[in-house]
């Protein structure tokens, strides 16, 4: 069992990540923490409570995170996630039957990491990195106690918030710089990978076929997500980003990664919030070599980089799409 803390901003795809983490038998979900991102902290916290209520996960604790990024003003993504942060039609979300913890998310993350055995807890942030950065600053000893940080965010290719930056990083670049700069292993599950996790009508049929509240919820959720993604970014099927990070924790062979140095751009006028991955070892083929798995002329250099113990960051490249969706459907089925 891999213990994880899911730090999220539900968010349609966060909802899928929550159900994957809660239902998969190899994951022990210690709790949810929320962070402002897809919508304000009030909305995303309520959404998290509602997801747990739909799935009957009434004993899973939820802790409310900080209200805004370290320096940026609040940025939300209503074009993708709607007025509530988790727009849905044709499914009645219940009133939350899950309480929110008394202490704040940052303190709970610190307390949990200081209580659990060192090296056993993986942080899985699927929103802006504000809570995680503050936890590392509040109690620096957590850094060496975390097994790894597996985050959804960033891209070594194109961004979505801007040409250069992915949304979660763009919302709070300073927090992201702290997280990528700490001396813990960071796995960046970015857009390069998550745009392979497209929720097709066939996937929705599998959710509906479960005949459960959680399955019906996800089928309806994907309908709304698809409509918004089509309008905002022209996708025929929406990329379901966040559960890809959970899938990596469950089975790294589903989400292939390559070890490369990654830093966060804070000063660029066009590129603020970019996750700058040093792909020079891949030579002229660069990004395409990573995406296709075909070694570029610098592949030997890449291997050397991967072997460099000083490099503690890696980027996700290729998704085993069929096994990914099997994991998601299986987890939701287990929730009943
Ligand atoms: Ca998210």
Coordinates of C-alpha atoms and ligand atoms in Angstrom, one line a residue:
X1 CA 0.0 0.0 0.0
X2 CA 1.3 3.4 -1.0
X3 CA 0.3 6.2 1.4
X4 CA -0.6 9.4 -0.3
X5 CA -1.9 12.9 0.5
X6 CA -4.0 14.3 -2.4
X7 CA -3.7 18.0 -2.6
X8 CA -6.4 19.1 -5.1
X9 CA -8.6 21.8 -6.5
X10 CA -11.7 19.9 -7.7
X11 CA -12.1 20.4 -10.6
X12 CA -13.6 17.7 -12.9
X13 CA -10.3 15.9 -13.3
X14 CA -9.5 16.2 -9.6
X15 CA -12.8 14.4 -9.0
X16 CA -11.6 11.5 -11.1
X17 CA -8.2 11.5 -9.3
X18 CA -10.0 11.4 -5.9
X19 CA -12.1 8.3 -6.9
X20 CA -9.1 6.6 -8.4
X21 CA -7.0 7.1 -5.2
X22 CA -9.9 6.1 -2.9
X23 CA -10.9 3.0 -4.9
X24 CA -7.5 1.6 -5.9
X25 CA -6.5 -1.2 -3.5
X26 CA -2.8 -0.3 -3.7
X27 CA -3.3 3.2 -2.4
X28 CA -3.9 4.3 1.1
X29 CA -5.4 7.8 0.8
X30 CA -4.6 9.5 4.1
X31 CA -6.7 12.6 3.4
X32 CA -7.6 15.3 1.0
X33 CA -6.3 18.8 1.2
X34 CA -7.7 21.6 -1.0
X35 CA -6.1 24.6 -2.7
X36 CA -7.5 27.5 -4.6
X37 CA -7.0 26.9 -8.4
X38 CA -9.8 25.8 -10.7
X39 CA -12.0 27.9 -8.5
X40 CA -11.8 29.7 -5.2
X41 CA -11.0 27.8 -2.0
X42 CA -14.6 27.9 -0.9
X43 CA -15.8 26.2 -4.1
X44 CA -13.1 23.6 -4.5
X45 CA -13.4 22.6 -0.8
X46 CA -17.2 22.1 -1.2
X47 CA -16.6 20.2 -4.4
X48 CA -14.2 17.9 -2.6
X49 CA -16.8 17.2 0.1
X50 CA -19.4 16.5 -2.5
X51 CA -17.2 14.1 -4.5
X52 CA -16.6 12.1 -1.2
X53 CA -20.3 12.2 -0.4
X54 CA -21.3 10.8 -3.8
X55 CA -18.8 8.0 -3.4
X56 CA -19.9 7.3 0.2
X57 CA -16.4 8.1 1.5
X58 CA -17.6 9.8 4.6
X59 CA -14.6 8.9 6.8
X60 CA -12.0 10.5 4.6
X61 CA -10.8 13.8 6.1
X62 CA -10.8 17.0 4.1
X63 CA -8.6 20.0 5.1
X64 CA -9.0 23.4 3.6
X65 CA -5.9 25.1 2.2
X66 CA -4.8 28.6 1.8
X67 CA -6.9 31.1 0.0
X68 CA -4.6 32.6 -2.6
X69 CA -1.2 32.1 -4.3
X70 CA 2.0 33.4 -2.6
X71 CA 2.3 36.5 -4.8
X72 CA -0.2 36.2 -7.7
X73 CA -3.7 37.4 -7.4
X74 CA -6.3 34.6 -7.4
X75 CA -6.7 33.0 -10.9
X76 CA -9.5 30.6 -11.6
X77 CA -10.5 28.5 -14.6
X78 CA -14.2 29.0 -15.0
X79 CA -14.0 28.6 -18.8
X80 CA -13.0 24.9 -18.2
X81 CA -14.7 24.1 -14.9
X82 CA -17.8 26.4 -14.8
X83 CA -19.3 28.7 -12.2
X84 CA -18.9 26.2 -9.3
X85 CA -15.5 24.8 -10.3
X86 CA -17.1 21.4 -11.0
X87 CA -20.0 22.2 -13.4
X88 CA -22.2 19.2 -14.0
X89 CA -25.6 18.6 -15.6
X90 CA -28.0 15.7 -15.3
X91 CA -26.6 14.6 -11.9
X92 CA -27.8 16.1 -8.6
X93 CA -24.8 16.6 -6.4
X94 CA -25.7 16.0 -2.7
X95 CA -25.2 18.4 0.1
X96 CA -21.8 17.6 1.7
X97 CA -22.0 15.0 4.3
X98 CA -18.3 15.1 5.0
X99 CA -16.9 17.6 7.5
X100 CA -13.9 19.8 6.9
X101 CA -11.1 19.4 9.5
X102 CA -10.5 22.0 12.2
X103 CA -6.9 22.6 11.3
X104 CA -5.7 24.0 8.0
X105 CA -4.3 21.9 5.2
X106 CA -0.7 23.1 5.5
X107 CA -0.5 22.3 9.2
X108 CA -2.2 18.9 8.6
X109 CA 0.3 18.0 5.8
X110 CA 3.1 18.9 8.2
X111 CA 1.6 17.0 11.1
X112 CA 0.9 13.9 9.0
X113 CA 4.4 13.8 7.5
X114 CA 6.0 14.2 10.9
X115 CA 3.8 11.4 12.3
X116 CA 4.2 8.8 9.6
X117 CA 7.3 6.8 9.0
X118 CA 9.9 8.7 6.9
X119 CA 9.9 7.7 3.3
X120 CA 6.4 6.3 3.3
X121 CA 4.2 9.2 2.2
X122 CA 3.9 10.4 -1.3
X123 CA 2.5 13.9 -1.9
X124 CA 0.2 14.1 -5.0
X125 CA -0.6 17.7 -5.7
X126 CA -3.1 18.2 -8.6
X127 CA -3.6 21.9 -8.2
X128 CA -1.4 25.0 -7.7
X129 CA 1.5 24.2 -5.4
X130 CA 0.8 26.8 -2.7
X131 CA 0.0 24.4 0.2
X132 CA 3.0 22.2 -0.5
X133 CA 5.4 25.1 -0.8
X134 CA 4.2 26.5 2.5
X135 CA 4.4 23.2 4.2
X136 CA 8.0 22.8 3.2
X137 CA 8.7 26.3 4.5
X138 CA 6.7 25.8 7.7
X139 CA 8.5 22.6 8.6
X140 CA 11.7 22.0 6.5
X141 CA 12.1 18.5 8.1
X142 CA 9.2 17.2 6.0
X143 CA 11.3 17.4 2.8
X144 CA 13.5 14.5 3.7
X145 CA 10.5 12.5 5.1
X146 CA 8.5 12.6 1.9
X147 CA 8.9 9.6 -0.4
X148 CA 8.3 11.7 -3.5
X149 CA 6.2 14.4 -4.9
X150 CA 4.2 13.3 -7.9
X151 CA 2.5 16.4 -9.3
X152 CA 0.1 17.2 -12.1
X153 CA 1.3 20.4 -13.6
X154 CA 3.7 21.9 -16.0
X155 CA 4.8 20.8 -19.5
X156 CA 8.1 20.3 -21.3
X157 CA 6.2 21.2 -24.5
X158 CA 3.4 23.7 -25.0
X159 CA 1.4 25.2 -22.1
X160 CA -2.3 25.8 -21.8
X161 CA -2.6 28.9 -19.7
X162 CA -0.1 30.6 -22.0
X163 CA 2.1 29.4 -24.8
X164 CA 4.7 28.5 -22.2
X165 CA 2.9 27.8 -19.0
X166 CA 0.5 25.2 -17.7
X167 CA -2.4 26.4 -15.5
X168 CA -1.4 24.9 -12.1
X169 CA 2.2 26.3 -12.3
X170 CA 1.0 29.6 -13.8
X171 CA -1.4 30.3 -10.9
X172 CA 1.4 30.2 -8.4
X173 CA 4.9 30.1 -10.0
X174 CA 6.7 31.0 -6.8
X175 CA 5.2 28.1 -5.0
X176 CA 6.1 25.8 -7.9
X177 CA 9.7 27.1 -7.8
X178 CA 9.9 26.2 -4.2
X179 CA 8.6 22.7 -4.8
X180 CA 10.8 22.0 -7.8
X181 CA 13.8 23.5 -5.9
X182 CA 13.5 21.4 -2.8
X183 CA 15.7 18.3 -2.2
X184 CA 13.0 15.7 -2.7
X185 CA 12.2 13.6 -5.7
X186 CA 9.7 15.4 -8.0
X187 CA 7.8 13.6 -10.8
X188 CA 6.2 16.1 -13.2
X189 CA 3.1 14.7 -14.8
X190 CA 2.5 17.5 -17.2
X191 CA 0.4 18.3 -20.2
X192 CA 2.7 16.3 -22.5
X193 CA 1.4 13.2 -20.8
X194 CA -2.1 14.2 -19.6
X195 CA -3.3 15.2 -23.1
X196 CA -3.1 11.5 -23.9
X197 CA -5.7 10.7 -21.2
X198 CA -8.8 11.7 -23.2
X199 CA -12.2 10.7 -21.8
X200 CA -14.0 9.3 -24.8
X201 CA -17.7 8.3 -25.1
X202 CA -16.5 4.7 -24.7
X203 CA -15.0 5.5 -21.4
X204 CA -18.2 7.2 -20.3
X205 CA -20.2 4.1 -21.3
X206 CA -17.9 2.0 -19.0
X207 CA -18.7 4.5 -16.1
X208 CA -22.4 4.3 -16.8
X209 CA -22.3 0.5 -17.1
X210 CA -21.2 0.2 -13.5
X211 CA -24.7 1.2 -12.4
X212 CA -23.5 3.0 -9.4
X213 CA -23.8 6.6 -8.1
X214 CA -20.0 7.2 -8.6
X215 CA -20.2 5.8 -12.2
X216 CA -23.2 7.9 -13.1
X217 CA -21.5 10.9 -11.5
X218 CA -18.3 10.5 -13.6
X219 CA -20.3 9.9 -16.8
X220 CA -22.2 13.2 -16.3
X221 CA -19.0 15.0 -15.2
X222 CA -17.3 14.1 -18.4
X223 CA -20.2 15.4 -20.5
X224 CA -19.8 18.9 -18.9
X225 CA -16.0 18.7 -19.1
X226 CA -16.2 17.8 -22.8
X227 CA -18.5 20.7 -23.6
X228 CA -16.3 23.2 -21.8
X229 CA -13.1 21.9 -23.2
X230 CA -14.5 21.9 -26.7
X231 CA -15.6 25.6 -26.3
X232 CA -12.4 26.7 -24.6
X233 CA -9.7 24.8 -26.3
X234 CA -11.2 22.8 -29.2
X235 CA -10.8 19.3 -27.8
X236 CA -13.3 16.7 -29.0
X237 CA -12.7 14.7 -25.9
X238 CA -11.4 16.3 -22.6
X239 CA -8.0 15.5 -21.2
X240 CA -8.4 14.1 -17.7
X241 CA -5.1 15.4 -16.2
X242 CA -5.1 14.7 -12.5
X243 CA -5.7 10.9 -12.2
X244 CA -2.6 10.4 -14.3
X245 CA -0.5 11.5 -11.3
X246 CA -2.3 9.0 -9.1
X247 CA -1.9 6.3 -11.8
X248 CA 1.9 6.8 -11.7
X249 CA 1.9 6.2 -8.0
X250 CA -0.1 3.0 -8.5
X251 CA 2.0 1.6 -11.3
X252 CA 4.9 3.6 -12.8
X253 CA 4.8 1.4 -15.9
X254 CA 1.5 3.0 -16.9
X255 CA 3.1 6.5 -16.9
X256 CA 6.6 6.5 -18.3
X257 CA 9.0 9.1 -17.1
X258 CA 12.5 10.3 -18.0
X259 CA 14.9 11.9 -15.5
X260 CA 15.7 15.5 -16.6
X261 CA 16.4 18.7 -14.7
X262 CA 13.4 21.0 -14.4
X263 CA 13.3 24.6 -13.2
X264 CA 10.4 27.1 -13.0
X265 CA 10.7 30.4 -14.9
X266 CA 9.7 33.3 -12.6
X267 CA 11.0 36.3 -14.5
X268 CA 10.1 35.8 -18.1
X269 CA 7.7 38.4 -19.6
X270 CA 6.3 35.8 -22.0
X271 CA 7.3 32.6 -20.2
X272 CA 6.5 33.2 -16.5
X273 CA 5.3 29.9 -15.0
X274 CA 7.1 27.7 -17.6
X275 CA 8.6 24.5 -16.4
X276 CA 11.9 24.6 -18.1
X277 CA 13.1 21.0 -18.7
X278 CA 16.7 20.6 -19.9
X279 CA 16.2 18.2 -22.8
X280 CA 19.5 19.0 -24.5
X281 CA 20.7 15.4 -23.8
X282 CA 18.1 14.3 -26.3
X283 CA 19.8 16.1 -29.1
X284 CA 18.1 17.4 -32.2
X285 CA 15.1 15.2 -31.8
X286 CA 14.4 16.7 -28.4
X287 CA 10.7 16.6 -27.6
X288 CA 9.7 14.2 -30.3
X289 CA 12.3 11.7 -29.0
X290 CA 10.7 11.8 -25.6
X291 CA 7.2 11.5 -26.9
X292 CA 7.9 8.7 -29.2
X293 CA 10.3 6.9 -27.1
X294 CA 12.8 6.8 -30.0
X295 CA 16.2 7.7 -28.6
X296 CA 17.6 10.9 -30.1
X297 CA 21.3 11.3 -30.9
X298 CA 21.8 12.5 -27.4
X299 CA 20.2 9.5 -25.8
X300 CA 23.5 8.4 -24.2
X301 CA 23.6 11.8 -22.6
X302 CA 20.0 11.4 -21.4
X303 CA 20.9 8.1 -19.8
X304 CA 23.8 9.8 -18.1
X305 CA 21.5 12.5 -16.8
X306 CA 19.1 9.8 -15.6
X307 CA 21.9 8.2 -13.7
X308 CA 23.0 11.5 -12.2
X309 CA 22.0 11.3 -8.5
X310 CA 22.0 15.1 -8.4
X311 CA 19.0 15.1 -10.7
X312 CA 15.9 14.6 -8.6
X313 CA 13.3 15.6 -11.1
X314 CA 11.7 13.6 -13.9
X315 CA 9.0 14.3 -16.5
X316 CA 6.2 12.0 -17.6
X317 CA 6.2 11.2 -21.3
X318 CA 4.0 8.3 -22.4
X319 CA 0.7 7.0 -21.0
X320 CA -0.5 3.4 -21.4
X321 CA -4.0 4.6 -22.2
X322 CA -5.8 1.3 -22.0
X323 CA -4.3 0.3 -18.7
X324 CA -4.9 3.8 -17.3
X325 CA -8.6 3.7 -18.0
X326 CA -8.8 0.1 -16.7
X327 CA -7.3 1.4 -13.4
X328 CA -9.8 4.2 -13.2
X329 CA -12.9 2.0 -14.0
X330 CA -11.7 -0.7 -11.7
X331 CA -11.3 1.8 -8.8
X332 CA -14.7 3.3 -9.3
X333 CA -16.3 -0.2 -9.5
X334 CA -14.7 -1.1 -6.2
X335 CA -16.2 2.0 -4.6
X336 CA -19.6 0.6 -5.4
Ligands
LIG1 CA1 -6.6 20.0 -10.5

